[in-house]
XYZ file of C-alpha atoms in Angstrom:
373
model
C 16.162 0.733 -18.659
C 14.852 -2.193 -20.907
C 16.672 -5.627 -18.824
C 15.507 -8.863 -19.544
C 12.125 -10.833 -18.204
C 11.749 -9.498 -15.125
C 8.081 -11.002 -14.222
C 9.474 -11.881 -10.692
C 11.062 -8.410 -9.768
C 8.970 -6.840 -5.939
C 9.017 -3.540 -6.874
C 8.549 -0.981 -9.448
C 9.345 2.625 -9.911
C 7.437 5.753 -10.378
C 9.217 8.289 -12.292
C 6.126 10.787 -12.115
C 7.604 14.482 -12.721
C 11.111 14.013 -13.251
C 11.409 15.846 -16.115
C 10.114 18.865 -14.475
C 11.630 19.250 -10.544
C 11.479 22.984 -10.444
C 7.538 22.890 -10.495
C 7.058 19.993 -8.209
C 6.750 22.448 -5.131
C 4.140 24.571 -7.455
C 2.570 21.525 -7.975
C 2.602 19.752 -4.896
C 0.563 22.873 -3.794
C -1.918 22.993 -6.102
C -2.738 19.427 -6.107
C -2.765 19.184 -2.347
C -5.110 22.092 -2.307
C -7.976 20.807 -5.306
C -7.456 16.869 -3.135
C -8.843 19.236 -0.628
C -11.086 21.030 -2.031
C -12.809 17.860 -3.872
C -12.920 16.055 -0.749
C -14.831 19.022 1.077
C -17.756 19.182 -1.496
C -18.061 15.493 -1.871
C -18.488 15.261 1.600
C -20.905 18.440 1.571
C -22.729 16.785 -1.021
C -23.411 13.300 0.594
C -24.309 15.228 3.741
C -26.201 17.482 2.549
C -28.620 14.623 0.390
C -28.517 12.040 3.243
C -30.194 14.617 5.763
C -32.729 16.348 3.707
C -35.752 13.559 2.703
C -36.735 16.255 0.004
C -33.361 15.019 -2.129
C -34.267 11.204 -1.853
C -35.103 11.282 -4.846
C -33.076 8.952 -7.726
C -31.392 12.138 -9.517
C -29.743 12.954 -6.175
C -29.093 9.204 -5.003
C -27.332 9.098 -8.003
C -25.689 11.735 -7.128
C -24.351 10.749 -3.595
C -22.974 7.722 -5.234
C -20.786 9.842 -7.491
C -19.613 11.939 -5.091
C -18.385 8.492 -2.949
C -16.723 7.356 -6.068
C -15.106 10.741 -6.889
C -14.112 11.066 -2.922
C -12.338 6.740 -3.379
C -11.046 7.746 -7.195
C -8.836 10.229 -6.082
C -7.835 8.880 -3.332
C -6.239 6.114 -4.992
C -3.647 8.390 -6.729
C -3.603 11.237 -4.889
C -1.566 10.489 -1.847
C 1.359 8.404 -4.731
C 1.588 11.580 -6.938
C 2.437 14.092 -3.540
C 4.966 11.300 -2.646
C 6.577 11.595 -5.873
C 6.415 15.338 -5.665
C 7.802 15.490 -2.458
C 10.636 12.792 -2.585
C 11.374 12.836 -6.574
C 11.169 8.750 -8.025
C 8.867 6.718 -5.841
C 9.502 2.939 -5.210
C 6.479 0.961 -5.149
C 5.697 -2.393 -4.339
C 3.983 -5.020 -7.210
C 1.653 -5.395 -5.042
C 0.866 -2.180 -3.863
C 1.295 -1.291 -7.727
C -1.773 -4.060 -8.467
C -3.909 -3.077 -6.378
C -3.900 0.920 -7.237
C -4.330 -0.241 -10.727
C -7.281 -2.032 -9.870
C -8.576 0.289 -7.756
C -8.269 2.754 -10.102
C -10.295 1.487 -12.990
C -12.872 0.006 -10.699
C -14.119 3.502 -9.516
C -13.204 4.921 -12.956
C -15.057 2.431 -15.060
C -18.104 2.430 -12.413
C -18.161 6.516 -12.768
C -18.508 6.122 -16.934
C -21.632 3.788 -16.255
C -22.939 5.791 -13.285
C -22.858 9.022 -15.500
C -24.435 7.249 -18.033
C -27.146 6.008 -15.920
C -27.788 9.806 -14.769
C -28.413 10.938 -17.795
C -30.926 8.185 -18.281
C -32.963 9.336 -15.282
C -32.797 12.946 -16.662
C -34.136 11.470 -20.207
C -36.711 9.564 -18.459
C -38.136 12.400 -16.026
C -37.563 15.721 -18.618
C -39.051 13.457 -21.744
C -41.452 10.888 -20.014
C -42.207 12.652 -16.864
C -45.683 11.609 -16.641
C -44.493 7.791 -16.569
C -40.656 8.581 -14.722
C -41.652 7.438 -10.979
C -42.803 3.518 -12.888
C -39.419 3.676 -15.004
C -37.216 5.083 -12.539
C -38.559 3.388 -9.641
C -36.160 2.239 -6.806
C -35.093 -1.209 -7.782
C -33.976 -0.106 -11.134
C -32.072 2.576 -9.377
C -30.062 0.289 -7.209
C -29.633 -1.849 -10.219
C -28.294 1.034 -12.227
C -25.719 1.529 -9.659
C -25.360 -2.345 -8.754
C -24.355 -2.721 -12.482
C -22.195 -0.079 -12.724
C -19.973 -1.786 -9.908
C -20.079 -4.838 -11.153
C -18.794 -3.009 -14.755
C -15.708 -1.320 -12.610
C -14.691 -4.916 -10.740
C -14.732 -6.722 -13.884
C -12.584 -4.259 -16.228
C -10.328 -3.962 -13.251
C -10.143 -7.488 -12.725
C -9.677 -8.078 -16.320
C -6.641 -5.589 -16.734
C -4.566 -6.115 -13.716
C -4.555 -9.802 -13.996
C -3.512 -9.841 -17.644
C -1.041 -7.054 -17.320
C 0.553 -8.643 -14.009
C 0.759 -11.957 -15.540
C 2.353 -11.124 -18.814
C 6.509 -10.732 -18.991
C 7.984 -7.517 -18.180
C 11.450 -6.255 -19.436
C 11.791 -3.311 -17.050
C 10.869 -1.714 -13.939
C 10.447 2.356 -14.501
C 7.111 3.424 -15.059
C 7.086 6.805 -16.734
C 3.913 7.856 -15.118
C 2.750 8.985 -11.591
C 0.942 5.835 -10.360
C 0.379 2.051 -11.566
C -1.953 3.157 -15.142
C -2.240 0.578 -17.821
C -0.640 2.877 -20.857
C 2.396 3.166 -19.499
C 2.565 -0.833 -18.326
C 2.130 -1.447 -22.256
C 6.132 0.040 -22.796
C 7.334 -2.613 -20.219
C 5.941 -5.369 -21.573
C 8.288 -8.151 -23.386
C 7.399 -9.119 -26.917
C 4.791 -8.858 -29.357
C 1.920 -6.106 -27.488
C -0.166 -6.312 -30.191
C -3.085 -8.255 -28.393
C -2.389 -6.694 -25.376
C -2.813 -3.269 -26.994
C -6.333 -4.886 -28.776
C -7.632 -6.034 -25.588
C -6.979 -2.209 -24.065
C -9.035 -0.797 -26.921
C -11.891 -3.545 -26.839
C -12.509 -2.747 -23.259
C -12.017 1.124 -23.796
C -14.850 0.876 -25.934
C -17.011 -1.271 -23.927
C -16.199 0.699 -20.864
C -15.144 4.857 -22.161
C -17.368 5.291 -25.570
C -20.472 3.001 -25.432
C -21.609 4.720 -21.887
C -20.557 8.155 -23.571
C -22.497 7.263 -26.664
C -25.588 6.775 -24.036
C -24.984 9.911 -22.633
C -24.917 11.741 -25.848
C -28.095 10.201 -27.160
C -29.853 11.125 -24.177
C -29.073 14.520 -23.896
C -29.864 15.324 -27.703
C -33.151 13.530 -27.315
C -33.411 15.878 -24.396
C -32.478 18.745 -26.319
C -35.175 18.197 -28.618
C -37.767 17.821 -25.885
C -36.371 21.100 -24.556
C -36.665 22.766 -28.024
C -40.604 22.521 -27.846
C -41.066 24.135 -24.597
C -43.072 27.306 -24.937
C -41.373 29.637 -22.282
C -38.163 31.002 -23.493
C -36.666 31.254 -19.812
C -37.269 27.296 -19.156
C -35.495 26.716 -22.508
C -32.491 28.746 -21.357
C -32.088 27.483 -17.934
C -32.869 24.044 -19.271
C -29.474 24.564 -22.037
C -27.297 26.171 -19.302
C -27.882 23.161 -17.390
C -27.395 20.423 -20.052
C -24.349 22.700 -21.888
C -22.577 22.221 -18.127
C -23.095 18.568 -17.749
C -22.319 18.043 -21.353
C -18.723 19.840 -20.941
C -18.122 18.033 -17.490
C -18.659 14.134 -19.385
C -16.706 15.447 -22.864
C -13.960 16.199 -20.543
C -13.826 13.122 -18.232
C -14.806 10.549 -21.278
C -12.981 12.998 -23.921
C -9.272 12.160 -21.687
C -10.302 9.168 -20.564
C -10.809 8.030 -24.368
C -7.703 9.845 -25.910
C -5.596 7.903 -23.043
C -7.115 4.405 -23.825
C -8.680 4.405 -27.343
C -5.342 4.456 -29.153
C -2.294 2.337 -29.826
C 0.878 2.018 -27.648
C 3.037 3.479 -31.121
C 0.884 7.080 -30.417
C 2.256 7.334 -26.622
C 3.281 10.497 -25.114
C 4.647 10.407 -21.683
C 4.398 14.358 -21.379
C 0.975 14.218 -22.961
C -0.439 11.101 -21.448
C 0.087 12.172 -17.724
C -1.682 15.746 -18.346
C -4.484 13.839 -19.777
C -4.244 11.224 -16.454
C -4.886 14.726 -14.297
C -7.640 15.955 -16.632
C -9.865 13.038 -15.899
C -8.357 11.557 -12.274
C -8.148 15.148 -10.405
C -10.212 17.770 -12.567
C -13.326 16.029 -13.047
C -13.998 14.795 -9.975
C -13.610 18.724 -8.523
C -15.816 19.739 -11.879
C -18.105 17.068 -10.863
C -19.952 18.541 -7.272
C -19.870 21.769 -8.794
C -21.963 21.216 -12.249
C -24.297 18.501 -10.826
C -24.974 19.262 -7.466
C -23.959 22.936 -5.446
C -25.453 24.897 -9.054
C -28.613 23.132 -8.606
C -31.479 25.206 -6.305
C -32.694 22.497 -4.382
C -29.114 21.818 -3.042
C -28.420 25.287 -2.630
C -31.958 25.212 -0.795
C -30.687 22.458 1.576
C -27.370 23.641 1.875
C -28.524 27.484 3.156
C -31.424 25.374 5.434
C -28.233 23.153 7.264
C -26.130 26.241 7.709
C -29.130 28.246 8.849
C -32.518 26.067 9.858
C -34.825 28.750 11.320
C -33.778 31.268 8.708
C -35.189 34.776 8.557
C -38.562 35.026 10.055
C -39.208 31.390 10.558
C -39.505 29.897 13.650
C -38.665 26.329 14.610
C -40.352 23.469 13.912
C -41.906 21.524 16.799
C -42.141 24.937 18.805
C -44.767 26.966 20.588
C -44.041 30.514 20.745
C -45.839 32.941 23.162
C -46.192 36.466 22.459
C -47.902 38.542 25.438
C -49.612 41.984 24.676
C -50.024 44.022 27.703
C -53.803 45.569 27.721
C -54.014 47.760 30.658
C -54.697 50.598 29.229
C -52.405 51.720 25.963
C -53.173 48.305 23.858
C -56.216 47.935 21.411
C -57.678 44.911 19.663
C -56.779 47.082 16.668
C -53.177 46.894 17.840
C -53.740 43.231 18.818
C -55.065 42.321 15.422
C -52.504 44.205 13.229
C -49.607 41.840 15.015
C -51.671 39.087 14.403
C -51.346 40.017 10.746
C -47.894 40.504 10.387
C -47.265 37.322 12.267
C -49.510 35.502 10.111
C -47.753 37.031 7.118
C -44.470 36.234 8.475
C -45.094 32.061 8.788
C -47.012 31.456 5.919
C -43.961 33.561 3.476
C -42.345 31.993 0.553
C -39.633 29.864 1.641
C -41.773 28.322 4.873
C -41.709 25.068 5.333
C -44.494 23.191 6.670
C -47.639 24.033 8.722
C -48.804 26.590 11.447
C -51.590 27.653 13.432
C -51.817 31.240 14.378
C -54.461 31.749 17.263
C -55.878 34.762 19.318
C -56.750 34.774 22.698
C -58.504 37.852 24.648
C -59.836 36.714 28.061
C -61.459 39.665 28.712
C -60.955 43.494 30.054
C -57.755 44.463 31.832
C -56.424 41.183 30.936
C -53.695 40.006 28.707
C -53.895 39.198 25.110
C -52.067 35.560 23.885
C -50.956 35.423 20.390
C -49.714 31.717 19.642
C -47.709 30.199 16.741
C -47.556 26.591 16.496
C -45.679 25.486 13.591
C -44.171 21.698 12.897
């Protein structure tokens, strides 16, 4: 309902699903359950990097830092759109309103710069791997990730100041939480420059990091192209084919939602594109990047399972006693020394043992000792 200036009203509300109440059950279910589901393999993910030293690498700090801003992105909208499933039109408060905005394109903006910056490492170690440890070295790391942040606080910043400052003739937002798009249709006036300024920073903040991302992973497509094993070059194009799909379809929504003008709005359309890049994505996202990749797996399978089959514990002396009274041999004695020896130094064990034998003597035991750590 259009009223007049109503810049001083408390309160706004969230029409979300209105048009469709016999699927908000359906959907309260299924969103409830991938909210669960993305906050379980975040959480594996950070886990599993922050306790194995062989992922401290930049690739996978990268990584944990994605998963933390997937894990804070959805939460920001998550918990508004089950309200509004559960309890039909949700009243919310301007400032509550503000600060989900904000929120919202802080860890969304910082995610199109942090994707951008991981396919920069990958560039750097798959087509400069000799020089990758001097380009990618820590400090440029942290001030891939530093920048990306600072990206996300000032587009927020930017947005919810000038949208919560400018005149509003209503107070229904046909959307599920506090986005900018559908802000634009409240606005009083002439949103021409408002509409501009939405574009400008779409581009700074949606297509210039995709652009990075797509000139990075054709330049590593090339470099992939020359590699003489046909195997490497398939496993190298599954991989890039997967994270290419995962950034088309977070920057691909992202940019159809912001890159256009306010005359081209879609209420229906705009909030299916909201859940393609504020809900699927950030499920997408641990799947493609981190639990398809081996050396996660690897961790993953050592957490569940340290000793694993036929390895013995790290740190630990193990005794095994062979009775020689009478019925034991040295040949006997020697051929469990072998297996033994076979059995710690199998693919798949990690770090170092010592396998010793001890015979004291006639009618005495024999001592077979593994010390691994």
């Amino acid at each position: 309902m259009i009223l007049g200036n109503l810049s001083g009203l408390s309160e706004f509300r969230l029409l979300g699903f209105s048009e469709i109440p016999h699927l908000h059950p359906l959907l309260f279910v299924v969103l409830l359950s991938l909210y669960i589901l993305t906050l379980m393999a975040n959480t594996v993910i950070v886990f599993i990097i922050n306790s194995d030293n062989n992922l401290h690498t930049p690739m996978y700090s990268f990584l944990t830092q994605l998963s933390c801003l997937d894990i804070c992105y959805l939460s920001v909208i998550i918990p508004t759109i089950l309200e509004n499933l559960m309890v039909g039109t949700v009243s919310i408060s301007r400032t509550r309103c503000a600060m989900q905005m904000f929120f919202f394109l802080f860890f969304g903006v910082a995610e199109c710069f942090l994707l951008a910056a991981m396919s920069l490492d990958r560039y750097f170690a798959i087509c400069y791997p000799l020089h990758y440890t001097v380009i990618m070295s820590s400090r440029v790391c942290r001030s891939l990730v530093a920048g990306s942040y600072i990206c996300g606080t000032a587009v927020g910043l930017v947005h919810t100041l000038t949208t919560f400052s400018s005149p509003l003739c209503g107070s229904a937002i046909d959307h599920f939480f506090c986005e900018i798009q559908p802000f634009l249709e409240l606005l009083c006036g002439n949103t021409f420059p408002r509409e501009t300024q939405v574009i400008m920073v779409a581009v700074f903040a949606i297509l210039s990091p995709f652009l990075l991302v797509l000139y990075s992973y054709i330049r590593i497509i090339s470099t992939i192209l020359h590699m003489a094993s046909a195997e490497s070059q398939q496993k190298a194009f599954s991989t890039c084919s997967s994270h290419l799909l995962v950034v088309t379809v977070f920057y691909g929504t992202g940019g159809s939602m912001y890159l256009r003008p306010k005359y081209s709005y879609c209420a229906s359309v705009d909030k299916f594109l909201s859940l393609s890049y504020s809900v699927v994505t950030p499920l997408l996202n641990p799947i493609i990047y981190s639990l398809r990749n081996k050396e996660v797996k690897g961790a993953l399978k050592k957490s569940i399972n340290p000793m694993g089959p036929n390895q013995l514990c790290t740190g630990e002396l193990v005794l095994f006693e062979l009775s020689d009274r009478s019925h034991r041999s040295d040949s006997a004695f020697a051929n469990v020394l072998t297996e033994l020896t076979s059995s710690v130094t199998s693919p798949g064990h990690n770090g170092n043992a010592w396998v010793t034998g001890v015979s004291p003597g006639p009618g005495s035991s024999k001592d077979l000792r593994i010390l691994r750590h």
